[in-house]
Short mmCIF file of C-alpha atoms in Angstrom, two decimals:
data_model
loop_
_atom_site.label_atom_id
_atom_site.label_comp_id
_atom_site.label_asym_id
_atom_site.label_seq_id
_atom_site.Cartn_x
_atom_site.Cartn_y
_atom_site.Cartn_z
CA SER A 200 98.65 37.92 76.88
CA SER A 201 95.36 37.22 78.54
CA GLY A 202 92.71 34.56 78.14
CA ILE A 203 90.76 31.99 80.02
CA ASN A 204 92.48 28.81 81.12
CA ALA A 205 90.64 25.75 82.36
CA GLU A 206 92.75 23.49 84.52
CA TYR A 207 91.61 20.57 86.65
CA GLY A 208 87.96 21.31 85.84
CA LYS A 209 88.16 24.82 87.32
CA THR A 210 88.11 27.87 85.14
CA GLU A 211 90.88 30.33 85.83
CA ILE A 212 91.63 33.75 84.43
CA SER A 213 95.13 34.07 83.02
CA SER A 214 94.96 37.84 83.38
CA PRO A 215 93.61 38.34 86.93
CA PHE A 216 93.89 42.10 86.64
CA ASN A 217 91.37 42.27 83.83
CA PRO A 218 87.98 42.84 85.52
CA ILE A 219 86.08 42.00 82.32
CA HIS A 220 87.48 38.45 82.32
CA LYS A 221 86.56 38.00 85.97
CA LEU A 222 83.07 39.38 85.38
CA PHE A 223 82.62 36.99 82.45
CA ILE A 224 83.65 33.94 84.48
CA ASP A 225 81.57 34.99 87.48
CA SER A 226 78.49 35.56 85.32
CA PHE A 227 78.18 31.99 84.06
CA GLU A 228 79.17 30.51 87.42
CA GLU A 229 76.43 32.58 89.09
CA LEU A 230 73.95 31.17 86.59
CA GLY A 231 74.91 27.64 87.60
CA LEU A 232 76.69 26.87 84.35
CA ASN A 233 79.71 24.56 84.26
CA GLN A 234 82.53 24.90 81.73
CA LEU A 235 83.30 21.42 80.38
CA ILE A 236 86.34 22.26 78.26
CA THR A 237 89.48 21.78 80.34
CA VAL A 238 92.23 22.02 77.72
CA PRO A 239 93.38 24.81 75.39
CA THR A 240 91.26 25.30 72.26
CA HIS A 241 93.39 27.88 70.47
CA ILE A 242 96.74 27.48 68.76
CA LYS A 243 98.27 30.01 71.17
CA GLY A 244 97.45 27.72 74.12
CA LYS A 245 94.40 29.50 75.56
CA THR A 246 90.94 28.11 76.24
CA LEU A 247 88.85 30.49 74.17
CA ASP A 248 86.01 28.15 73.27
CA LEU A 249 83.47 27.20 75.88
CA LEU A 250 81.07 24.32 76.38
CA LEU A 251 78.68 25.48 79.09
CA THR A 252 75.91 23.42 80.66
CA ASN A 253 73.72 23.44 83.73
CA SER A 254 73.39 19.63 83.56
CA SER A 255 76.85 18.12 83.26
CA GLU A 256 75.41 14.60 83.42
CA LEU A 257 73.67 15.16 80.07
CA VAL A 258 76.90 15.95 78.20
CA SER A 259 79.55 13.31 77.59
CA ASP A 260 82.61 12.61 75.49
CA ALA A 261 83.67 16.25 75.11
CA ILE A 262 86.77 16.13 72.93
CA VAL A 263 88.98 18.98 71.74
CA HIS A 264 90.44 17.79 68.44
CA SER A 265 93.93 19.21 67.95
CA ASN A 266 94.22 17.81 64.43
CA ALA A 267 94.46 20.80 62.10
CA ASN A 268 93.11 18.68 59.22
CA LEU A 269 89.62 18.67 60.74
CA CYS A 270 88.97 22.36 60.24
CA LYS A 271 90.80 25.38 58.86
CA SER A 272 90.84 27.62 61.91
CA ASP A 273 93.16 28.75 64.66
CA HIS A 274 90.60 27.18 67.04
CA SER A 275 90.28 23.46 67.65
CA LEU A 276 87.16 21.55 66.73
CA ILE A 277 85.10 20.48 69.77
CA SER A 278 82.81 17.45 69.64
CA PHE A 279 80.51 16.12 72.35
CA LYS A 280 77.45 13.96 72.90
CA VAL A 281 74.20 15.07 74.49
CA LYS A 282 71.92 12.56 76.19
CA ALA A 283 68.35 13.23 75.19
CA ASN A 284 65.08 11.38 75.14
CA LYS A 285 63.60 10.78 71.74
CA VAL A 286 60.22 12.45 71.43
CA THR A 287 57.95 10.93 68.86
CA LYS A 288 54.65 12.17 67.56
CA PRO A 289 51.83 9.69 67.15
CA SER A 290 51.53 8.50 63.59
CA LEU A 291 48.36 9.21 61.64
CA ARG A 292 49.06 6.26 59.34
CA GLY A 293 46.06 4.00 59.15
CA TRP A 294 43.71 6.79 60.17
CA THR A 295 41.29 8.34 57.75
CA ILE A 296 39.34 11.51 58.22
CA SER A 297 35.68 11.19 57.40
CA PHE A 298 33.79 14.22 56.18
CA LEU A 299 30.55 12.22 55.93
CA ILE A 300 29.35 13.37 59.34
CA VAL A 301 28.85 17.12 59.62
CA TYR A 302 27.44 18.81 62.72
CA PHE A 303 25.74 21.84 61.17
CA ASP A 304 24.56 23.17 64.53
CA LEU A 305 28.21 23.66 65.57
CA ILE A 306 28.95 25.79 62.51
CA ILE A 307 28.30 29.48 63.13
#
């Protein structure tokens, strides 16, 4: 059988004679994407699920859950954390809009 195996942080093709697999791996590596899943994600022992990023430092705690009770699939559940800055919008609380002043010369 063929598939993609990730061992020691390097993605390898288990079927090196399949040019489509090699092209797939090369395409995301050429784009500067790193595969963060390093263990099998399928019940047949292949790494079929990918977690790709161009900023590995922003992704942490990637876990492949092998417990079949978490989801009903032949693929394992993958969880991870993403570091992100919280963006807040300024609050309009306490502000009131006054329609008492109208600039008629600006209205066309």
